[in-house]
XYZ file of C-alpha atoms in Angstrom:
682
model
C -41.949 -16.578 19.675
C -41.236 -18.977 16.829
C -40.613 -22.708 16.657
C -38.058 -24.011 19.126
C -34.882 -25.560 17.825
C -33.438 -28.570 19.557
C -30.391 -27.830 21.665
C -28.511 -30.788 23.160
C -29.140 -30.810 26.890
C -25.476 -31.453 27.563
C -24.714 -27.982 26.207
C -26.631 -26.099 28.852
C -24.629 -24.328 31.536
C -25.998 -24.363 35.061
C -24.893 -21.787 37.588
C -21.783 -23.283 39.059
C -19.401 -21.634 41.550
C -16.538 -23.538 39.935
C -17.163 -21.727 36.671
C -17.858 -18.262 38.041
C -15.317 -15.657 37.012
C -13.001 -13.850 39.419
C -15.584 -12.201 41.680
C -18.907 -13.641 42.737
C -20.456 -10.163 42.654
C -22.583 -9.810 39.539
C -23.370 -6.425 38.009
C -26.762 -4.998 38.843
C -29.710 -5.529 36.555
C -29.965 -1.767 36.241
C -26.531 -1.678 34.632
C -27.944 -3.825 31.836
C -31.054 -1.680 31.740
C -28.855 1.340 31.017
C -27.994 -0.296 27.678
C -31.676 -0.987 27.036
C -32.723 2.572 27.840
C -30.058 4.173 25.665
C -30.870 1.831 22.802
C -34.589 2.471 22.749
C -34.157 6.231 23.310
C -31.563 6.668 20.561
C -33.565 4.676 18.021
C -36.697 6.611 18.922
C -34.933 9.970 18.544
C -33.530 8.937 15.171
C -36.859 7.410 14.134
C -34.698 4.662 12.692
C -32.736 1.690 13.918
C -32.878 -1.680 15.657
C -33.713 -1.542 19.373
C -34.592 -5.216 19.852
C -31.163 -6.838 19.755
C -29.462 -4.437 22.215
C -32.385 -4.823 24.592
C -32.275 -8.594 24.297
C -28.500 -8.955 24.633
C -27.998 -6.262 27.285
C -27.461 -8.792 30.081
C -24.916 -10.740 28.033
C -23.061 -7.567 27.048
C -23.024 -6.368 30.644
C -21.389 -9.573 31.869
C -18.909 -9.492 28.989
C -17.853 -5.864 29.427
C -17.780 -5.857 33.222
C -16.265 -9.275 34.002
C -14.474 -10.846 31.033
C -13.425 -8.445 28.302
C -9.917 -7.026 28.781
C -9.760 -3.453 27.473
C -8.706 -0.007 28.615
C -10.862 2.932 27.464
C -7.927 5.279 28.162
C -5.673 3.276 25.797
C -8.117 1.757 23.318
C -5.418 0.476 20.944
C -3.428 -1.428 23.578
C -2.093 -4.355 21.484
C -2.931 -7.154 23.925
C -6.526 -6.086 24.553
C -9.325 -8.534 23.886
C -11.140 -7.908 20.622
C -14.907 -7.516 20.612
C -16.851 -7.800 17.350
C -20.531 -6.946 17.108
C -21.262 -9.125 14.087
C -24.970 -8.313 14.368
C -24.069 -4.743 13.489
C -27.653 -3.599 13.076
C -27.794 -3.626 16.883
C -25.148 -0.933 16.930
C -26.598 0.869 19.930
C -25.370 -2.009 22.076
C -21.727 -1.190 21.395
C -22.280 2.576 21.440
C -23.914 2.299 24.846
C -21.193 -0.010 26.176
C -18.389 2.264 24.955
C -19.974 5.335 26.488
C -20.820 3.677 29.770
C -17.354 2.145 30.249
C -15.614 5.477 29.762
C -14.331 5.725 26.210
C -13.796 9.329 25.130
C -16.440 8.835 22.473
C -19.242 8.365 21.897
C -20.383 11.156 24.142
C -24.019 11.369 25.184
C -24.461 14.028 22.520
C -23.111 11.592 19.950
C -25.690 9.049 21.092
C -28.461 11.645 21.001
C -27.502 12.159 17.349
C -27.507 8.430 16.538
C -27.698 7.832 12.778
C -27.387 11.556 12.019
C -24.855 13.173 9.712
C -21.652 13.949 11.595
C -22.293 11.603 14.518
C -19.791 8.744 14.955
C -22.779 6.635 16.011
C -23.594 5.480 12.499
C -26.384 3.067 11.717
C -23.838 0.249 11.771
C -20.541 0.387 13.687
C -17.587 1.815 11.750
C -14.061 1.169 12.967
C -12.713 4.474 11.635
C -15.320 6.470 13.562
C -14.836 5.183 17.106
C -11.997 3.654 19.092
C -13.337 0.453 20.590
C -15.098 -0.531 17.372
C -12.618 -3.091 16.087
C -14.227 -3.675 12.711
C -16.963 -2.220 10.568
C -19.970 -4.531 10.599
C -23.353 -4.598 8.965
C -23.326 -7.192 6.183
C -24.364 -10.152 8.311
C -21.850 -12.911 8.923
C -18.825 -10.859 7.982
C -18.216 -9.733 11.539
C -17.985 -13.370 12.597
C -15.665 -14.208 9.702
C -13.527 -11.131 10.399
C -13.238 -12.236 14.019
C -11.836 -15.556 12.805
C -9.024 -13.580 11.186
C -8.431 -11.677 14.425
C -8.200 -14.964 16.309
C -5.752 -16.280 13.708
C -3.584 -13.184 14.110
C -3.604 -13.582 17.895
C -2.487 -17.218 17.704
C 0.282 -16.449 15.218
C 1.627 -13.474 17.144
C 1.402 -15.484 20.363
C 3.488 -18.228 18.774
C 6.066 -15.677 17.641
C 6.196 -13.394 20.699
C 4.982 -15.590 23.562
C 2.286 -15.391 26.235
C 3.852 -12.408 27.985
C 3.144 -10.112 25.034
C 0.248 -11.725 23.172
C -2.445 -13.530 25.132
C -5.987 -12.390 24.474
C -9.433 -13.503 23.333
C -11.730 -12.508 20.506
C -15.413 -12.247 21.435
C -18.292 -12.012 18.975
C -21.965 -11.239 19.393
C -23.758 -12.805 16.438
C -27.414 -13.167 15.549
C -29.460 -15.633 13.557
C -28.795 -13.651 10.398
C -25.036 -13.941 10.884
C -25.347 -17.706 11.223
C -27.703 -18.103 8.263
C -25.441 -16.289 5.821
C -23.261 -18.687 3.863
C -20.060 -17.007 4.982
C -20.689 -18.357 8.481
C -20.211 -21.889 7.150
C -16.830 -20.915 5.701
C -15.799 -19.076 8.859
C -16.747 -21.699 11.404
C -15.220 -24.469 9.313
C -11.893 -22.682 9.158
C -11.934 -21.741 12.853
C -12.784 -25.252 13.942
C -10.129 -26.778 11.710
C -7.497 -24.440 13.129
C -8.747 -24.941 16.706
C -8.899 -21.249 17.453
C -9.698 -21.705 21.109
C -9.428 -17.995 21.890
C -12.517 -17.326 19.782
C -15.823 -17.164 21.683
C -19.095 -16.477 19.874
C -22.123 -15.352 21.862
C -25.162 -16.202 19.764
C -28.226 -14.050 20.325
C -30.632 -16.978 20.113
C -33.833 -14.937 20.071
C -35.443 -16.926 17.231
C -36.765 -13.802 15.527
C -35.884 -12.308 12.146
C -37.306 -9.290 10.364
C -39.948 -11.377 8.603
C -41.068 -13.022 11.842
C -40.125 -16.255 13.633
C -36.909 -17.843 12.409
C -38.951 -21.030 11.969
C -40.419 -19.440 8.829
C -37.142 -20.068 7.046
C -34.936 -22.333 9.138
C -35.188 -25.584 11.069
C -31.536 -26.543 11.318
C -29.814 -27.447 14.568
C -27.296 -24.646 14.754
C -25.412 -26.040 17.732
C -24.835 -29.374 15.988
C -23.584 -27.553 12.886
C -20.903 -25.891 15.006
C -20.094 -29.150 16.757
C -19.629 -30.832 13.387
C -17.102 -28.127 12.529
C -15.064 -28.872 15.650
C -16.436 -26.258 18.041
C -17.455 -26.555 21.651
C -21.116 -25.571 22.016
C -22.693 -24.287 25.215
C -26.008 -22.661 25.974
C -27.525 -20.529 28.688
C -30.387 -18.276 29.595
C -29.212 -14.969 28.190
C -31.080 -13.064 30.862
C -29.482 -14.985 33.747
C -26.245 -13.120 34.382
C -24.769 -15.894 36.502
C -25.421 -18.423 33.746
C -23.872 -16.160 31.129
C -20.852 -15.602 33.358
C -20.434 -19.334 33.905
C -20.757 -20.075 30.201
C -18.032 -17.613 29.258
C -15.791 -18.962 32.005
C -16.317 -22.497 30.661
C -15.573 -21.373 27.118
C -12.175 -20.080 28.202
C -11.209 -23.507 29.532
C -11.666 -25.378 26.241
C -9.011 -25.526 23.492
C -11.688 -25.340 20.799
C -13.527 -22.243 19.622
C -16.820 -21.940 21.456
C -20.381 -21.075 20.505
C -22.566 -20.004 23.417
C -26.259 -20.042 22.548
C -27.711 -17.255 24.682
C -31.467 -17.761 24.745
C -32.897 -14.249 24.793
C -36.065 -12.288 24.199
C -35.725 -9.657 21.516
C -36.842 -6.262 22.805
C -36.675 -7.516 26.391
C -38.814 -5.305 28.622
C -41.135 -3.941 25.940
C -44.671 -4.844 27.073
C -46.187 -5.694 23.682
C -43.333 -5.997 21.195
C -40.856 -8.099 23.198
C -40.333 -11.455 21.545
C -41.742 -10.285 18.208
C -40.358 -9.013 14.938
C -41.925 -5.656 15.819
C -38.946 -5.000 18.081
C -36.375 -5.872 15.419
C -35.906 -3.024 13.012
C -38.200 -0.164 13.964
C -38.537 2.340 16.802
C -40.691 1.030 19.620
C -42.873 4.137 19.851
C -43.504 6.409 22.812
C -46.207 4.228 24.400
C -44.120 1.053 24.218
C -41.039 2.828 25.584
C -43.055 4.188 28.505
C -44.264 0.662 29.253
C -40.734 -0.708 29.009
C -39.489 1.877 31.496
C -42.107 0.729 33.969
C -41.360 -2.960 33.377
C -37.623 -2.402 33.805
C -37.946 -0.066 36.765
C -36.060 2.613 34.838
C -37.058 6.075 36.011
C -34.307 8.226 34.484
C -35.144 10.676 31.718
C -34.162 9.857 28.139
C -30.387 9.943 27.592
C -29.680 10.125 31.309
C -27.940 7.445 33.366
C -28.131 7.694 37.166
C -24.788 8.383 38.824
C -24.651 5.139 40.795
C -25.237 3.056 37.668
C -22.735 5.061 35.633
C -20.192 4.705 38.453
C -20.594 0.941 38.296
C -19.931 0.948 34.574
C -16.953 3.292 34.849
C -15.440 1.095 37.567
C -15.771 -1.869 35.239
C -14.113 0.098 32.453
C -11.228 0.979 34.757
C -10.441 -2.711 35.342
C -8.186 -2.726 32.309
C -5.847 0.003 33.491
C -3.850 -2.277 35.770
C -3.825 -5.090 33.229
C -2.595 -2.819 30.488
C 0.079 -1.382 32.797
C 1.215 -4.890 33.711
C 1.482 -5.730 30.019
C 3.520 -2.590 29.374
C 5.838 -3.600 32.214
C 6.306 -7.035 30.630
C 7.080 -5.431 27.287
C 9.595 -3.097 28.892
C 11.232 -6.022 30.697
C 11.464 -8.184 27.593
C 14.920 -8.706 26.035
C 15.795 -5.800 23.782
C 15.706 -7.901 20.609
C 12.313 -9.396 21.436
C 10.880 -6.005 22.355
C 12.196 -4.443 19.163
C 10.750 -7.263 17.055
C 7.325 -6.857 18.642
C 7.259 -3.076 18.334
C 8.526 -3.120 14.762
C 5.753 -5.451 13.709
C 2.838 -3.518 15.194
C 2.336 -0.945 12.433
C 2.813 -3.655 9.813
C 5.505 -1.664 8.063
C 7.801 -3.454 5.658
C 11.403 -3.351 6.883
C 13.993 -1.448 4.909
C 15.750 -4.748 4.179
C 12.634 -6.007 2.377
C 12.335 -2.849 0.299
C 16.015 -3.117 -0.580
C 15.582 -6.763 -1.570
C 12.719 -5.825 -3.875
C 14.812 -3.107 -5.505
C 17.648 -5.593 -5.976
C 15.137 -7.931 -7.617
C 14.058 -5.126 -9.976
C 17.646 -4.412 -10.944
C 18.102 -8.104 -11.595
C 15.202 -8.010 -14.034
C 16.941 -5.251 -15.981
C 20.108 -7.310 -16.127
C 18.270 -10.491 -17.118
C 14.795 -9.795 -18.571
C 12.219 -12.521 -18.098
C 9.290 -13.562 -20.236
C 6.990 -14.975 -17.579
C 3.385 -14.814 -16.447
C 2.779 -11.968 -14.036
C 1.503 -14.523 -11.498
C 5.005 -16.048 -11.663
C 6.555 -12.594 -11.520
C 4.529 -12.009 -8.358
C 5.878 -15.205 -6.812
C 9.459 -14.163 -7.580
C 8.881 -10.721 -6.082
C 7.387 -12.350 -2.979
C 10.379 -14.658 -2.724
C 12.572 -11.573 -2.484
C 10.320 -10.015 0.171
C 9.241 -12.758 2.544
C 12.643 -13.555 4.115
C 12.932 -9.921 5.214
C 9.281 -9.136 6.034
C 8.099 -11.254 8.996
C 4.719 -9.489 9.090
C 3.722 -10.734 5.630
C 1.044 -13.385 6.183
C -0.089 -15.172 3.041
C -2.504 -17.759 1.779
C -4.757 -18.969 -0.995
C -8.271 -20.320 -1.407
C -7.121 -23.776 -2.536
C -5.228 -22.377 -5.537
C -1.702 -22.121 -4.169
C -0.081 -23.655 -7.216
C -2.074 -21.423 -9.551
C -1.892 -18.162 -7.608
C 1.819 -18.662 -6.809
C 1.362 -17.098 -3.384
C 3.608 -19.413 -1.375
C 7.370 -19.021 -1.143
C 9.851 -21.322 0.545
C 10.030 -18.933 3.500
C 6.314 -19.266 4.226
C 5.540 -22.337 6.284
C 1.935 -23.458 6.835
C -0.141 -21.907 9.595
C -1.826 -24.891 11.254
C -3.322 -25.889 14.590
C 0.018 -27.530 15.338
C 2.205 -24.711 14.021
C 0.704 -21.306 14.610
C 4.082 -19.764 13.878
C 3.592 -20.489 10.166
C 2.786 -17.615 7.834
C 0.860 -19.361 5.065
C -2.821 -20.282 5.343
C -4.466 -23.011 3.340
C -7.903 -21.389 3.394
C -9.616 -24.135 1.443
C -12.329 -23.338 -1.057
C -13.546 -20.414 0.991
C -12.957 -17.231 -1.028
C -15.450 -15.117 0.927
C -14.270 -16.480 4.265
C -10.647 -15.890 3.295
C -11.250 -12.270 2.325
C -13.148 -11.501 5.529
C -10.533 -13.290 7.644
C -7.810 -11.235 5.977
C -9.721 -8.110 7.002
C -9.597 -9.377 10.572
C -5.893 -10.154 10.361
C -5.168 -6.660 9.065
C -7.411 -4.922 11.600
C -5.969 -6.917 14.492
C -2.598 -5.319 13.827
C 0.872 -6.744 13.651
C 0.463 -8.539 10.307
C -0.021 -7.604 6.662
C -2.157 -10.267 4.958
C -2.301 -11.271 1.327
C -4.304 -14.043 -0.259
C -5.004 -15.462 -3.666
C -7.794 -16.782 -5.837
C -8.797 -16.466 -9.483
C -9.931 -13.012 -10.574
C -13.265 -14.447 -11.708
C -13.892 -15.671 -8.154
C -13.609 -12.167 -6.780
C -17.370 -12.310 -7.248
C -17.509 -14.724 -4.333
C -15.675 -12.345 -2.014
C -16.578 -8.981 -3.503
C -18.456 -7.736 -0.459
C -15.485 -8.522 1.789
C -13.220 -6.661 -0.653
C -15.659 -3.756 -0.438
C -15.455 -3.952 3.349
C -11.653 -3.894 3.115
C -11.918 -0.631 1.211
C -14.593 0.860 3.458
C -12.625 0.268 6.652
C -9.223 1.081 5.114
C -7.818 -2.362 5.843
C -4.328 -3.130 4.507
C -5.151 -6.302 2.610
C -3.546 -7.426 -0.644
C -5.620 -9.544 -3.024
C -3.635 -11.616 -5.525
C -6.164 -12.367 -8.266
C -4.741 -14.461 -11.067
C -5.963 -15.796 -14.420
C -7.007 -12.261 -15.220
C -8.476 -12.549 -18.726
C -9.491 -14.821 -21.593
C -5.794 -15.629 -21.592
C -6.537 -18.584 -19.324
C -7.900 -20.248 -22.446
C -9.758 -23.529 -22.532
C -11.471 -23.291 -19.126
C -14.020 -21.140 -20.905
C -16.390 -18.304 -20.011
C -17.207 -19.555 -16.507
C -13.591 -18.908 -15.567
C -12.746 -16.007 -17.875
C -13.198 -12.647 -16.139
C -14.473 -9.954 -18.486
C -16.399 -7.533 -16.245
C -14.321 -8.031 -13.118
C -11.679 -5.370 -13.620
C -14.364 -2.721 -14.060
C -16.308 -4.108 -11.119
C -13.303 -3.843 -8.818
C -12.300 -0.418 -10.130
C -15.782 0.781 -9.212
C -15.113 0.183 -5.497
C -13.969 3.418 -3.815
C -10.657 3.377 -1.948
C -9.376 0.232 -3.648
C -6.143 0.282 -5.657
C -6.455 -2.111 -8.607
C -3.220 -2.999 -10.416
C -3.014 -4.933 -13.681
C 0.713 -5.057 -14.414
C 2.078 -5.626 -17.907
C 5.290 -7.447 -17.061
C 7.617 -8.590 -14.297
C 8.832 -5.047 -13.601
C 5.372 -3.570 -13.167
C 4.413 -6.550 -11.015
C 7.262 -5.903 -8.592
C 6.449 -2.188 -8.594
C 2.801 -2.980 -7.832
C 3.909 -5.099 -4.858
C 6.025 -2.214 -3.587
C 3.065 0.158 -3.799
C 0.610 -2.259 -2.207
C 2.945 -2.892 0.707
C 3.512 0.811 1.290
C -0.161 1.800 1.119
C -1.485 2.251 4.676
C -4.936 3.608 3.891
C -6.486 1.147 1.473
C -6.405 -2.433 0.201
C -4.901 -3.422 -3.125
C -5.707 -5.881 -5.901
C -3.020 -7.381 -8.113
C -4.674 -8.802 -11.241
C -2.169 -11.203 -12.776
C -1.870 -13.197 -15.966
C -1.738 -16.940 -16.487
C 0.109 -16.641 -19.804
C 3.735 -15.583 -20.228
C 4.327 -11.923 -21.069
C 7.469 -10.285 -22.425
C 9.375 -7.871 -20.206
C 8.786 -4.375 -21.536
C 10.774 -2.197 -19.140
C 14.528 -1.811 -18.779
C 14.553 1.196 -16.449
C 13.740 0.786 -12.755
C 15.228 3.993 -11.376
C 11.685 5.248 -10.773
C 8.524 3.355 -9.860
C 6.482 4.320 -12.907
C 3.548 2.138 -11.833
C 3.056 4.679 -9.038
C 1.888 7.154 -11.681
C -0.911 4.806 -12.690
C -0.191 5.443 -16.355
C 2.985 6.414 -18.177
C 4.282 6.721 -21.726
C 6.037 3.463 -22.468
C 6.826 4.318 -26.100
C 6.613 7.715 -27.787
C 5.492 8.190 -31.365
C 8.212 8.451 -33.986
C 6.024 9.905 -36.711
C 3.675 12.796 -35.984
C 1.435 11.592 -33.168
C -2.096 10.750 -34.274
C -2.904 7.907 -31.887
C -2.413 7.168 -28.194
C -2.867 3.527 -27.245
C -3.846 2.897 -23.608
C -3.445 -0.680 -22.440
C -3.078 -2.772 -19.316
C -1.620 -6.137 -18.449
C -1.197 -8.650 -21.241
C -2.548 -6.205 -23.815
C 0.325 -3.728 -23.443
C 2.635 -5.936 -25.521
C -0.102 -6.248 -28.146
C -0.508 -2.462 -28.162
C 3.232 -2.099 -28.763
C 2.996 -4.358 -31.800
C -0.012 -2.403 -33.079
C 1.875 0.873 -32.615
C 4.762 -0.497 -34.658
C 2.370 -1.387 -37.477
C 0.826 2.074 -37.356
C 4.257 3.689 -37.474
C 5.043 1.596 -40.544
C 2.112 3.370 -42.200
C 3.389 6.777 -41.127
C 0.876 7.084 -38.274
C 2.581 8.187 -35.096
C 1.417 6.242 -32.036
C 2.228 6.567 -28.347
C 1.762 3.555 -26.096
C 0.716 4.282 -22.531
C 0.832 1.494 -20.013
C -1.946 2.121 -17.496
C -1.614 -0.419 -14.689
C -3.708 1.484 -12.131
C -6.597 3.840 -12.837
C -6.774 4.970 -9.224
C -3.143 6.094 -9.192
C -3.475 7.811 -12.561
C -6.563 9.745 -11.525
C -4.711 11.552 -8.729
C -1.826 12.699 -10.910
C -1.621 16.421 -11.731
C -3.948 17.513 -14.496
C -1.031 18.648 -16.645
C 0.573 15.203 -16.435
C -2.635 13.448 -17.435
C -3.270 15.868 -20.281
C 0.287 15.349 -21.487
C -0.413 11.653 -21.970
C -3.997 11.864 -23.216
C -3.247 14.511 -25.806
C -6.147 16.400 -27.345
C -4.702 16.143 -30.878
C -4.761 12.340 -31.002
C -7.236 9.488 -31.214
C -7.222 7.840 -27.782
C -7.632 4.060 -28.001
C -8.066 1.700 -25.062
C -7.085 -1.958 -25.342
C -7.994 -4.406 -22.593
C -9.284 -7.983 -22.590
C -12.428 -7.064 -20.696
C -15.540 -4.947 -20.975
C -14.942 -1.547 -22.506
C -17.344 0.233 -20.159
C -15.448 2.808 -18.114
C -12.623 3.441 -20.546
C -14.562 6.329 -22.093
C -13.489 8.448 -19.125
C -10.022 8.430 -20.708
C -10.756 8.001 -24.414
C -13.544 10.588 -24.551
C -16.573 10.710 -26.821
C -14.467 10.413 -29.949
C -12.177 7.669 -28.723
C -12.041 3.997 -29.570
C -12.465 1.299 -26.940
C -11.294 -2.176 -27.923
C -12.175 -5.038 -25.611
C -14.689 -7.805 -24.953
C -18.290 -6.758 -24.384
C -19.536 -10.326 -24.121
C -18.629 -13.467 -22.257
C -15.564 -15.376 -23.356
C -15.313 -18.803 -24.962
C -13.477 -22.083 -24.557
C -10.498 -22.296 -26.884
C -6.706 -21.997 -26.916
C -5.469 -18.523 -26.052
C -4.268 -17.642 -29.554
C -7.630 -18.493 -31.062
C -9.454 -16.483 -28.428
C -7.398 -13.332 -28.859
C -7.914 -13.514 -32.617
C -11.638 -14.231 -32.260
C -12.174 -11.217 -30.034
C -10.080 -8.871 -32.154
C -7.238 -8.483 -29.690
C -4.357 -8.928 -32.112
C -2.030 -6.270 -33.449
C -3.376 -6.679 -37.002
C -7.039 -6.364 -36.004
C -6.391 -3.461 -33.649
C -4.426 -1.652 -36.353
C -7.227 -2.218 -38.856
C -9.843 -0.733 -36.504
C -7.672 2.295 -35.799
C -6.932 3.047 -39.432
C -10.602 2.628 -40.295
C -11.512 5.152 -37.608
C -8.842 7.623 -38.755
C -9.993 7.359 -42.366
C -13.729 7.567 -41.888
């Protein structure tokens, strides 16, 4: 069973009538056993999966779904529902069973029979785009917990803006030892405790087993004290005592702090030989063990069958939310017209027409008065035009506010004392920030953006990947985008990061060349409802290259900025700070009678979906295609072809002033021109 960890005795919850929730009638043990049976049967049929956690946490889940969680299976996207996050996503059969039993349209029993099979919404780990009731995609351990922190932040902010009548719900998490071992948990619980997110309740599956064996093989920390040190309330209970679980959740709701409830459980509860061992963690139990578990649990139904009386109990529990949702709808209908309109307008996270108009006015102002500024500064100016008119924009930075330029005067801090603020000081928690922003976006009602250095996208890459996977509308402002940051040296100079981010499916990566493209990139990121966006922005000042804003050319991904004057022999493709350098190189080539187009290519993803004729018209077959970017050249060959020339940095950077660095790495107009002419003349 593994070495026991000390838990302060004061944290234990004893059955207490004062802490029991509304009704003293607890659900039957067989209701919990329905979860256990479906979990072990589905994993066995798939010959793949994790039966142990759902079997161990079935009692906790039953109490949560039948007595505490506010939801309505008939209206699964009701805005004021409680959010439930299964952070231990490997135990996905727990949520699939709960959704089916409580009456959601899907998963059906056929879906569950096809667990982990192609075409079934019951994937190996829960996916929010597959099933209503799955609030977030989980699997990478710890991220569900950190995402839930963002959901709790969104709830507190929207409550502060719209009041208790319209926003008043909890966020519940089931997390395992793996979730709490991962480093992101430290970032998440620190932020939640600091912000006193009292509507966040984490139910820890304290089964003391990991895949390798007892948790004591790798950990001896006092988890409860770690949470207490971060400002959380910690409670504990026997996870198989429904009354104790019920009392613990009731107590958690009474405290203004976020709460960790250590639910002491037995993994694979009911299995005669594998319960309490790592053998129940990540493999099917086997026919003999399942037969023994059925006897031990008193479960006589055939596989994938739930007796009518047990199913009726679950469906009655699922129907609890109908009246609560209807009462909420009545409150919304009775709200003053202005308040109701403000709430409804914010739900889809759309940017108001006034904000779009303000951004267009800003663009026209740039034409009238061009600015030579860093694109991080251009981003700040664009945001300053947007934030007064876009109350759903919710910003922040991972302790780099002054460098990322993500805060405008209209964004006041979001704090435990002022939840109505729209700017989060995330601290040095890049991974936690990114995951929390996923939660904010998935909660609904807000459109989050947050900043750090591009090089530190490594710290939060998996959360960015999860943004893309679950189609979360998150905007990443990643500054100091090249060796142009200068003397900080190779530890801070991103060279492979643009390629790394471009490799993530369903992520729009923008590297704008000037203030105009930066504003256009903001417009596109705000309008994109199906994927997250990255804005990679410069530290150094860049000249303004565009004087026409009648069309958002950044939307094309790549466009001809300058056409050749002499007969075209070269097409220069460049992004960001290198576009101006490419223009200078083109001028030098033209002086030699070599015609050169310059194509600004701020977004590969947008360019790749343009019509083939448009792309071929820019990447002409009769010209040498040359890419210029202050990063690794890998990937550019998809545009330059086998005979093209890719100019960049296929090494780490160096510590030196920017001018010296660009010269050292061959990213000057003279050195680019020399390489092109040498290629043409070979």
